[in-house]
C-alpha cells in the first residue's frame, strides 16, 4: 500500500472521502481553567499542581474568566453563535494521566455552535467552500504520560500532571471535507484565524494545537456516510494529510475486497507512513456524561459578548482582501506576507511609506525569506527589517541601485547582522552607473535587428517598448537599470 502517494484516480471515481476534524487549542491564559496553578510549558514535572487540578476529594473548581473570554473570542472569529448559557459536564473515563477519573468538558450545551471556515477549492475550480463548525467548547486538558527522558524509562511510564487543567477550546468541524487537501487547508485557515485572535500560540510541537482526524469513504452517489475511523493526535498538518491519504486507501481496499470498516481510533506512525489500530472507539454513552455539580451554568450575556467582540481584530480573510486592494499585491503575495500577524503588521507599516508596495512584497519573497530560511532564522531574528526592505525597494524603484547591487547589499546585511540602511550608509551610498554607452550600443543593435517592431512602435503602438526593454534586460542578465533602459530606448525609438 502506498504511504502518501496520491490515491488511485479510478478508485476515487468510485469512492468519496468524508472528513471531519476535531482540533484542540490550548488557550494562552497564565493560570489553569479551574485553579490558580501556572500553565507554563516546560517547568519541572508535577510542580504546577494543587488539590483542584489533582482532583483531590473536596477541592472545588473555580472557572477562569480569561479562559472564557479567549474561547468566546475564538468562537466569534470562527463565526460561531455564542450560547448565552452553556453547561460544564463530566466526561468519565479511566486513564493514568487523568487523576480525577473524569475530565470537565462541555457536552450537549457547548459554549458556541454553527461556525464556519472558508477554504479555497481545489486547483482548477473557482470560488470558495464553506466548512461548517459544529461547535466550540471549553474543557480542561489531561496530564501527560512520558515514556522516555527519565531514569528507568525502559520499564516505567512517568506521569507529569502540570498540564492537567490547562484550558482548551475544542473545535469540532462538520464532516464537510472531501479530500486530505481540503483538510489541510481547513487546518491552515483555522490556525491562521486563531493566531490572529491571539488566544493561542498554536504551537504543535508543544501540544498547543492537536488534531484528531475522522475519516470515512462512501460510494459516490450514496447518501449515508460510511463507518469512520479516527486518527488521533497527529502532530503536523502535513502528517494529517498523509495519514488521511493512507486511511482513505486502507478503507477503499477493505471495502473493495468485501470487508467492513471497524469504527476505531488509530495512531499515525510518521516514519512508516501508516496508521495502527489503537482501541475501539468509545461511544458517547460510555463516558456517562453528566452535568458538573460543582460549577454553575456558564452565562455569557449580551453585554459581556459585546465587550469581547470589541477586542476582535481584523481577521485574515478580510485583511487579505484589503491588502490586495490597498497595495496592489496578488493573493499569493498576501498569503505569504500574512503567514504571521507580526509579518503582516510590519509589511503594512513599511508598505505605507514605500514608493511601490508591490516591490516591497516581491523583495520580501524573493530576497528576504530565502535568506532567512537558509540561515534557519525567524522573521523576528532577521537583520533586515521590513522597513529596511522598503528602503531598499525605494532605491531600486528610483534607479539608484540595481537588482544585483541590492542582492550584494543584502548579503552584507546578513554577514554583519545589520539592517539595510546602516549597511547602505557604511558602503558609502553606492549608486549604479548612469553611463549609457553600453546600453545605447545594445539599443542600436536591437533596433536594427527588429524593423517590424520599430515600425509598429512608430505607428503608435507604444506598448511595443516593453519588447525592447525585455530584450535589453535579458541581454544584460537583469543587471541594467530599467529606468535608464527605458530612457535610452524611448529616445532612440522616437528619434
Ligand atoms: P464521535 O462521537 O465518534 O466523537 P462525533 O459525531 O462527535 O463522533 O464526530 C466527531 C467528528 O467526526 C466530527 O468532526 C464529525 O464531523 C466527524 N464525523 C462524524 N461522522 C463522520 C463520518 N462518517 N465520516 C467522517 N467524519 C465523520
Ligand atoms: Mg468526538
Ligand atoms: Zn491546580
Coordinates of C-alpha atoms and ligand atoms in Angstrom, one line a residue:
X1 CA 0.0 0.0 0.0
X2 CA 1.4 3.4 -0.9
X3 CA 2.0 5.6 2.1
X4 CA 1.4 9.1 1.0
X5 CA 1.1 8.9 -2.7
X6 CA -2.0 10.1 -4.5
X7 CA -4.8 7.6 -4.2
X8 CA -5.6 5.8 -7.5
X9 CA -7.9 8.0 -9.6
X10 CA -10.0 5.1 -10.6
X11 CA -10.9 4.2 -7.0
X12 CA -11.6 7.9 -6.2
X13 CA -14.0 8.0 -9.1
X14 CA -15.9 5.2 -7.3
X15 CA -15.5 6.3 -3.6
X16 CA -15.8 9.7 -2.0
X17 CA -13.8 10.5 1.2
X18 CA -15.7 12.3 4.0
X19 CA -13.6 14.0 6.6
X20 CA -14.3 15.9 9.9
X21 CA -11.7 17.3 12.2
X22 CA -11.6 17.8 16.0
X23 CA -9.0 20.4 17.0
X24 CA -7.9 21.2 20.5
X25 CA -6.2 24.5 21.0
X26 CA -4.6 25.5 24.3
X27 CA -5.7 28.9 25.5
X28 CA -2.9 31.3 26.5
X29 CA -4.1 32.0 30.0
X30 CA -1.4 32.4 32.7
X31 CA -3.3 30.1 35.0
X32 CA -5.3 26.9 34.6
X33 CA -9.0 26.8 33.9
X34 CA -10.3 25.8 37.4
X35 CA -7.4 26.7 39.7
X36 CA -4.6 29.2 40.0
X37 CA -1.7 26.9 39.0
X38 CA 0.6 28.2 36.3
X39 CA 0.2 26.9 32.7
X40 CA 3.9 27.5 31.9
X41 CA 5.3 25.0 29.4
X42 CA 8.5 23.1 30.3
X43 CA 8.5 23.5 34.1
X44 CA 9.8 20.5 36.1
X45 CA 7.2 17.8 36.1
X46 CA 4.4 17.9 38.7
X47 CA 5.4 21.4 40.1
X48 CA 2.3 23.2 38.9
X49 CA -0.3 21.2 40.7
X50 CA -2.8 21.7 43.5
X51 CA -5.7 19.8 45.1
X52 CA -8.1 21.1 42.4
X53 CA -6.2 20.0 39.4
X54 CA -5.1 16.8 41.1
X55 CA -8.8 16.1 41.8
X56 CA -8.3 15.5 45.5
X57 CA -11.6 15.0 47.3
X58 CA -13.4 18.1 48.3
X59 CA -11.5 20.5 46.2
X60 CA -13.7 22.9 44.2
X61 CA -13.2 24.2 40.7
X62 CA -13.5 28.0 40.1
X63 CA -13.8 29.0 36.4
X64 CA -11.1 31.2 34.9
X65 CA -12.8 34.2 33.4
X66 CA -9.9 34.8 30.9
X67 CA -10.3 31.3 29.5
X68 CA -14.0 32.0 28.8
X69 CA -13.1 35.3 27.1
X70 CA -10.5 33.6 25.0
X71 CA -12.8 30.8 23.9
X72 CA -15.6 33.3 23.1
X73 CA -13.2 35.4 21.0
X74 CA -12.0 32.3 19.1
X75 CA -15.6 31.3 18.6
X76 CA -16.5 34.8 17.3
X77 CA -13.6 34.7 14.9
X78 CA -14.9 31.4 13.6
X79 CA -18.3 33.0 13.1
X80 CA -20.0 30.8 15.7
X81 CA -23.2 31.7 17.5
X82 CA -22.4 32.1 21.2
X83 CA -24.8 30.3 23.6
X84 CA -25.7 32.7 26.4
X85 CA -25.9 29.7 28.7
X86 CA -23.6 26.7 28.5
X87 CA -23.1 23.8 30.8
X88 CA -20.0 22.1 32.0
X89 CA -20.2 18.3 32.1
X90 CA -18.1 15.5 33.5
X91 CA -16.7 13.1 30.9
X92 CA -15.9 10.0 32.8
X93 CA -13.1 7.6 31.9
X94 CA -10.1 6.0 33.4
X95 CA -6.7 6.9 32.3
X96 CA -3.4 7.1 34.3
X97 CA -2.9 10.7 33.4
X98 CA -6.4 11.7 34.5
X99 CA -6.3 11.5 38.3
X100 CA -9.8 12.7 38.8
X101 CA -11.3 9.9 36.7
X102 CA -13.2 12.5 34.7
X103 CA -12.5 15.5 32.6
X104 CA -14.6 18.6 32.9
X105 CA -15.8 19.4 29.4
X106 CA -19.0 20.6 27.8
X107 CA -21.4 18.2 26.2
X108 CA -24.9 18.9 25.0
X109 CA -24.8 22.6 25.8
X110 CA -21.5 23.9 24.4
X111 CA -20.3 27.5 24.6
X112 CA -20.6 28.1 20.8
X113 CA -22.1 26.5 17.7
X114 CA -22.7 26.9 14.0
X115 CA -19.5 28.5 12.8
X116 CA -17.6 28.2 9.6
X117 CA -14.3 28.5 7.9
X118 CA -13.9 29.2 4.2
X119 CA -11.3 27.4 2.2
X120 CA -10.2 27.6 -1.5
X121 CA -11.4 25.0 -3.8
X122 CA -9.0 22.6 -5.5
X123 CA -6.9 23.8 -8.3
X124 CA -8.9 24.4 -11.5
X125 CA -12.2 25.0 -9.6
X126 CA -13.1 28.6 -8.8
X127 CA -14.8 30.0 -5.8
X128 CA -14.6 29.1 -2.1
X129 CA -16.1 26.4 0.0
X130 CA -17.6 26.8 3.5
X131 CA -16.6 24.1 6.1
X132 CA -19.1 24.1 8.9
X133 CA -18.0 24.2 12.5
X134 CA -20.4 22.2 14.6
X135 CA -19.3 23.5 18.0
X136 CA -16.6 25.1 20.1
X137 CA -16.5 24.2 23.7
X138 CA -14.3 24.7 26.7
X139 CA -12.6 21.9 28.5
X140 CA -9.6 21.0 30.7
X141 CA -6.6 19.2 29.5
X142 CA -5.4 15.9 30.9
X143 CA -1.8 15.2 32.1
X144 CA 1.0 13.7 30.0
X145 CA 2.4 10.2 30.1
X146 CA 6.1 10.2 29.5
X147 CA 7.7 7.1 28.0
X148 CA 11.3 8.4 27.7
X149 CA 13.7 11.0 29.0
X150 CA 13.9 9.8 32.6
X151 CA 15.8 7.1 34.6
X152 CA 14.1 3.7 34.4
X153 CA 12.1 4.7 31.3
X154 CA 12.7 1.3 29.8
X155 CA 10.4 -0.3 32.4
X156 CA 8.3 2.6 33.6
X157 CA 5.9 5.3 32.4
X158 CA 6.1 8.6 34.2
X159 CA 3.3 11.0 34.6
X160 CA 3.5 14.8 34.5
X161 CA 0.4 16.5 35.8
X162 CA 1.5 20.1 35.0
X163 CA -0.8 20.1 32.0
X164 CA -3.8 18.8 33.9
X165 CA -6.4 21.5 34.0
X166 CA -4.8 23.7 31.3
X167 CA -7.7 25.4 29.4
X168 CA -8.5 24.0 25.9
X169 CA -11.0 25.1 23.3
X170 CA -12.2 22.1 21.3
X171 CA -13.3 23.0 17.8
X172 CA -15.3 20.3 16.0
X173 CA -16.0 20.5 12.3
X174 CA -18.9 19.1 10.3
X175 CA -18.0 16.2 8.1
X176 CA -17.8 18.6 5.2
X177 CA -14.3 18.0 3.8
X178 CA -13.9 15.7 0.8
X179 CA -10.2 15.4 0.4
X180 CA -7.0 15.4 2.5
X181 CA -6.1 18.6 0.7
X182 CA -9.3 20.3 2.0
X183 CA -8.5 19.1 5.5
X184 CA -5.0 20.6 5.2
X185 CA -6.5 23.9 4.1
X186 CA -9.0 23.9 6.8
X187 CA -6.3 23.4 9.4
X188 CA -4.1 26.1 7.9
X189 CA -7.0 28.6 7.9
X190 CA -8.1 27.6 11.4
X191 CA -4.6 28.1 12.8
X192 CA -4.2 31.4 11.0
X193 CA -7.5 32.7 12.4
X194 CA -6.7 31.5 16.0
X195 CA -3.2 33.1 15.7
X196 CA -4.8 36.4 14.7
X197 CA -7.1 36.4 17.7
X198 CA -4.0 35.8 19.9
X199 CA -5.8 33.3 22.2
X200 CA -3.3 30.5 21.5
X201 CA 0.2 30.2 20.1
X202 CA -0.9 27.1 18.2
X203 CA 2.5 25.5 18.7
X204 CA 2.1 21.9 17.6
X205 CA 5.4 20.8 19.0
X206 CA 4.4 21.9 22.5
X207 CA 1.0 20.4 22.0
X208 CA -0.9 23.8 22.0
X209 CA -2.7 22.6 18.9
X210 CA -3.7 19.0 18.4
X211 CA -5.8 17.4 15.8
X212 CA -7.9 14.2 15.6
X213 CA -8.9 13.4 12.0
X214 CA -12.1 11.5 11.3
X215 CA -12.4 9.8 8.0
X216 CA -14.8 7.5 6.1
X217 CA -15.5 6.8 2.5
X218 CA -18.7 6.1 0.7
X219 CA -19.7 5.1 -2.8
X220 CA -20.2 8.2 -4.9
X221 CA -23.9 8.9 -5.1
X222 CA -24.6 7.2 -1.8
X223 CA -26.3 9.4 0.8
X224 CA -25.3 7.8 4.1
X225 CA -21.8 8.2 5.4
X226 CA -19.6 5.2 5.7
X227 CA -18.2 3.9 9.0
X228 CA -15.4 6.2 10.2
X229 CA -12.1 5.8 11.9
X230 CA -10.4 8.5 13.9
X231 CA -6.7 9.2 13.6
X232 CA -5.6 10.6 17.0
X233 CA -3.1 13.3 17.9
X234 CA -1.2 13.8 14.6
X235 CA 1.4 16.4 15.3
X236 CA 1.7 18.3 12.0
X237 CA -0.7 19.3 9.3
X238 CA 1.4 17.5 6.6
X239 CA 1.1 14.3 8.6
X240 CA -2.7 14.8 9.0
X241 CA -2.8 14.9 5.2
X242 CA -0.6 11.8 4.8
X243 CA -2.5 9.9 7.5
X244 CA -5.8 10.7 5.7
X245 CA -4.4 9.6 2.4
X246 CA -3.3 6.3 4.0
X247 CA -6.6 5.8 5.7
X248 CA -8.7 6.5 2.5
X249 CA -6.7 3.9 0.7
X250 CA -7.0 1.4 3.5
X251 CA -10.8 1.9 3.7
X252 CA -11.2 1.5 0.0
X253 CA -9.1 -1.6 -0.1
X254 CA -11.1 -3.2 2.7
X255 CA -14.4 -2.3 1.0
X256 CA -13.2 -3.4 -2.4
X257 CA -12.3 -6.8 -1.0
X258 CA -15.7 -7.2 0.6
X259 CA -14.7 -6.4 4.1
X260 CA -16.1 -4.0 6.7
X261 CA -14.5 -1.0 8.4
X262 CA -14.3 -1.2 12.2
X263 CA -15.0 2.1 13.9
X264 CA -11.9 2.7 16.0
X265 CA -9.2 5.2 17.0
X266 CA -5.9 4.8 15.2
X267 CA -2.4 6.2 15.6
X268 CA -0.3 7.5 12.7
X269 CA 3.3 6.5 12.6
X270 CA 5.0 9.2 10.5
X271 CA 8.2 7.2 10.0
X272 CA 6.3 4.3 8.3
X273 CA 3.6 6.5 6.9
X274 CA 1.0 4.0 8.3
X275 CA -1.8 4.1 10.8
X276 CA -2.4 1.4 13.5
X277 CA -5.5 0.5 15.4
X278 CA -5.4 1.7 19.0
X279 CA -8.6 0.8 20.7
X280 CA -12.2 0.6 19.6
X281 CA -13.7 4.0 19.9
X282 CA -15.8 4.7 23.0
X283 CA -19.3 5.8 22.2
X284 CA -20.6 8.9 23.9
X285 CA -22.7 6.8 26.3
X286 CA -19.5 5.0 27.5
X287 CA -18.4 8.3 29.0
X288 CA -21.5 8.7 31.1
X289 CA -21.5 12.4 30.7
X290 CA -23.4 14.3 33.4
X291 CA -23.6 17.9 34.4
X292 CA -20.7 19.0 36.6
X293 CA -22.3 19.5 40.0
X294 CA -19.5 21.9 41.3
X295 CA -19.9 24.5 38.6
X296 CA -22.8 26.8 37.8
X297 CA -24.1 27.1 34.3
X298 CA -21.8 29.5 32.4
X299 CA -23.6 32.6 31.4
X300 CA -22.1 34.9 28.8
X301 CA -24.7 37.6 28.4
X302 CA -25.1 40.0 25.5
X303 CA -23.1 42.7 27.3
X304 CA -20.2 40.5 28.0
X305 CA -20.3 39.2 24.4
X306 CA -20.2 42.8 23.1
X307 CA -17.2 43.6 25.3
X308 CA -15.4 40.6 24.0
X309 CA -16.3 41.3 20.4
X310 CA -14.8 44.7 20.7
X311 CA -11.5 43.0 21.0
X312 CA -11.8 41.1 17.8
X313 CA -9.0 42.0 15.4
X314 CA -9.4 42.3 11.6
X315 CA -9.5 38.7 10.6
X316 CA -7.2 37.1 8.0
X317 CA -9.6 36.8 5.1
X318 CA -10.8 40.4 5.4
X319 CA -7.2 41.6 5.8
X320 CA -6.1 39.6 2.8
X321 CA -8.7 41.2 0.6
X322 CA -7.9 44.7 1.9
X323 CA -4.1 44.2 1.5
X324 CA -4.6 43.1 -2.1
X325 CA -6.7 46.2 -2.8
X326 CA -4.6 48.7 -0.9
X327 CA -1.1 47.6 -2.1
X328 CA -1.8 46.1 -5.5
X329 CA -0.4 42.8 -4.5
X330 CA -1.6 39.3 -5.6
X331 CA -3.4 36.8 -3.5
X332 CA -0.2 34.8 -3.4
X333 CA 1.8 37.8 -2.1
X334 CA -0.8 38.5 0.6
X335 CA -0.8 34.9 1.6
X336 CA 3.0 34.8 2.1
X337 CA 3.0 38.2 3.9
X338 CA 0.3 37.1 6.2
X339 CA 2.0 33.9 7.5
X340 CA 2.2 35.6 10.8
X341 CA 0.3 38.6 12.1
X342 CA 3.7 40.3 13.0
X343 CA 4.9 40.0 9.4
X344 CA 1.7 41.4 8.1
X345 CA 1.8 44.3 10.6
X346 CA 5.4 45.1 9.7
X347 CA 4.8 44.8 6.0
X348 CA 1.9 47.2 6.2
X349 CA 3.8 49.7 8.2
X350 CA 6.7 49.5 5.7
X351 CA 4.5 49.4 2.6
X352 CA 2.6 52.5 3.5
X353 CA 5.8 54.5 3.3
X354 CA 7.2 52.8 0.2
X355 CA 7.1 54.1 -3.4
X356 CA 6.0 50.7 -4.6
X357 CA 4.4 48.3 -2.1
X358 CA 4.3 45.7 -4.8
X359 CA 8.1 45.8 -5.0
X360 CA 8.4 45.6 -1.2
X361 CA 6.2 42.4 -1.4
X362 CA 8.4 41.0 -4.1
X363 CA 11.6 41.7 -2.3
X364 CA 10.3 40.1 0.9
X365 CA 9.6 36.9 -1.0
X366 CA 12.5 36.8 -3.5
X367 CA 15.3 38.2 -1.3
X368 CA 14.4 38.1 2.4
X369 CA 12.5 34.9 3.1
X370 CA 15.0 32.7 1.2
X371 CA 18.0 34.1 3.1
X372 CA 16.2 33.7 6.4
X373 CA 15.3 30.1 5.6
X374 CA 18.8 29.3 4.5
X375 CA 20.1 30.5 7.9
X376 CA 17.3 29.0 9.9
X377 CA 16.1 32.4 11.1
X378 CA 12.7 33.6 12.0
X379 CA 11.4 36.9 10.8
X380 CA 11.9 38.3 14.3
X381 CA 15.6 37.5 14.0
X382 CA 16.1 39.0 10.6
X383 CA 18.9 41.5 10.4
X384 CA 16.9 43.3 7.7
X385 CA 13.6 44.7 9.0
X386 CA 10.7 45.2 6.7
X387 CA 11.3 48.9 6.9
X388 CA 14.8 48.1 5.6
X389 CA 13.3 46.2 2.8
X390 CA 11.1 49.1 2.0
X391 CA 14.1 51.5 2.0
X392 CA 16.0 49.2 -0.4
X393 CA 12.9 48.9 -2.6
X394 CA 12.7 52.6 -3.0
X395 CA 16.3 52.7 -4.1
X396 CA 15.7 50.1 -6.8
X397 CA 12.5 51.9 -7.7
X398 CA 14.2 55.2 -8.3
X399 CA 17.0 53.5 -10.2
X400 CA 19.7 54.5 -7.7
X401 CA 20.8 50.9 -7.2
X402 CA 20.4 47.8 -9.4
X403 CA 18.8 44.5 -8.5
X404 CA 22.3 43.0 -8.4
X405 CA 23.6 45.7 -6.0
X406 CA 20.6 45.1 -3.8
X407 CA 21.4 41.4 -3.6
X408 CA 25.0 42.2 -2.7
X409 CA 23.9 44.7 0.0
X410 CA 21.5 42.1 1.4
X411 CA 24.3 39.6 1.7
X412 CA 26.4 42.1 3.6
X413 CA 23.4 42.8 5.9
X414 CA 23.2 39.1 6.8
X415 CA 27.0 38.8 7.2
X416 CA 27.2 41.8 9.5
X417 CA 23.8 41.3 11.2
X418 CA 22.9 44.9 10.3
X419 CA 19.8 46.4 8.8
X420 CA 19.8 47.7 5.2
X421 CA 20.0 51.4 5.9
X422 CA 23.1 51.0 8.1
X423 CA 24.9 48.8 5.5
X424 CA 23.9 51.2 2.7
X425 CA 25.4 54.1 4.6
X426 CA 28.5 52.2 5.6
X427 CA 29.1 51.3 2.0
X428 CA 29.0 55.0 1.1
X429 CA 25.6 55.0 -0.5
X430 CA 26.6 53.2 -3.7
X431 CA 24.9 54.1 -6.9
X432 CA 24.6 52.2 -10.1
X433 CA 26.4 53.7 -13.1
X434 CA 24.4 56.1 -15.3
X435 CA 26.9 55.5 -18.1
X436 CA 24.6 54.8 -21.1
X437 CA 27.2 54.0 -23.8
X438 CA 26.8 50.2 -23.5
X439 CA 23.1 50.5 -23.3
X440 CA 23.0 52.7 -26.4
X441 CA 25.0 50.2 -28.3
X442 CA 22.6 47.4 -27.4
X443 CA 19.6 49.6 -28.3
X444 CA 21.1 50.4 -31.7
X445 CA 21.6 46.7 -32.4
X446 CA 18.1 45.8 -31.3
X447 CA 16.5 48.5 -33.4
X448 CA 18.5 47.4 -36.5
X449 CA 17.5 43.7 -35.9
X450 CA 13.8 44.3 -35.4
X451 CA 12.5 46.7 -38.0
X452 CA 8.9 45.4 -37.8
X453 CA 8.6 46.1 -34.1
X454 CA 10.2 49.5 -34.6
X455 CA 7.6 50.3 -37.3
X456 CA 4.8 49.2 -35.0
X457 CA 6.1 51.4 -32.2
X458 CA 6.4 54.4 -34.5
X459 CA 2.9 53.8 -35.9
X460 CA 1.6 54.4 -32.4
X461 CA 1.8 51.1 -30.6
X462 CA 3.8 52.5 -27.6
X463 CA 3.5 49.3 -25.6
X464 CA 6.0 47.8 -28.0
X465 CA 8.7 49.4 -25.9
X466 CA 8.2 46.6 -23.4
X467 CA 9.5 44.2 -26.0
X468 CA 12.7 46.2 -26.4
X469 CA 13.2 46.7 -22.7
X470 CA 12.7 43.0 -22.2
X471 CA 15.4 42.2 -24.7
X472 CA 17.9 44.5 -23.2
X473 CA 17.2 43.3 -19.6
X474 CA 17.7 39.8 -20.9
X475 CA 20.9 40.7 -22.7
X476 CA 22.2 42.3 -19.5
X477 CA 21.1 39.4 -17.4
X478 CA 18.8 41.7 -15.4
X479 CA 21.7 44.0 -14.4
X480 CA 20.6 47.0 -16.4
X481 CA 18.8 49.8 -14.7
X482 CA 15.3 49.5 -16.1
X483 CA 14.6 53.2 -15.8
X484 CA 17.7 54.0 -17.8
X485 CA 16.9 51.4 -20.4
X486 CA 13.6 53.0 -20.8
X487 CA 15.0 56.4 -21.2
X488 CA 17.6 55.3 -23.8
X489 CA 15.1 53.3 -25.8
X490 CA 12.5 56.0 -25.9
X491 CA 15.0 58.5 -27.2
X492 CA 16.2 56.1 -29.9
X493 CA 12.7 54.9 -31.0
X494 CA 11.2 58.4 -31.0
X495 CA 14.2 59.7 -32.9
Ligands
LIG1 P1 -17.7 10.7 18.0 O1 -18.8 10.5 18.9 O2 -17.1 9.5 17.4 O3 -16.6 11.6 18.5 P2 -18.9 12.8 16.5 O4 -20.2 12.7 15.9 O5 -18.7 13.6 17.8 O6 -18.2 11.4 16.7 O7 -18.0 13.5 15.4 C1 -16.6 13.7 15.6 C2 -16.0 14.2 14.4 O8 -16.1 13.2 13.3 C3 -16.7 15.4 13.8 O9 -15.7 16.3 13.3 C4 -17.5 14.9 12.7 O10 -17.6 15.9 11.6 C5 -16.7 13.7 12.2 N1 -17.6 12.7 11.6 C6 -18.7 12.2 12.1 N2 -19.2 11.1 11.3 C7 -18.2 11.0 10.3 C8 -18.1 10.1 9.2 N3 -19.0 9.2 8.9 N4 -17.0 10.3 8.4 C9 -16.1 11.2 8.6 N5 -16.2 12.1 9.7 C10 -17.2 12.0 10.5
LIG2 MG1 -15.8 13.3 19.4
LIG3 ZN1 -4.1 23.4 40.2

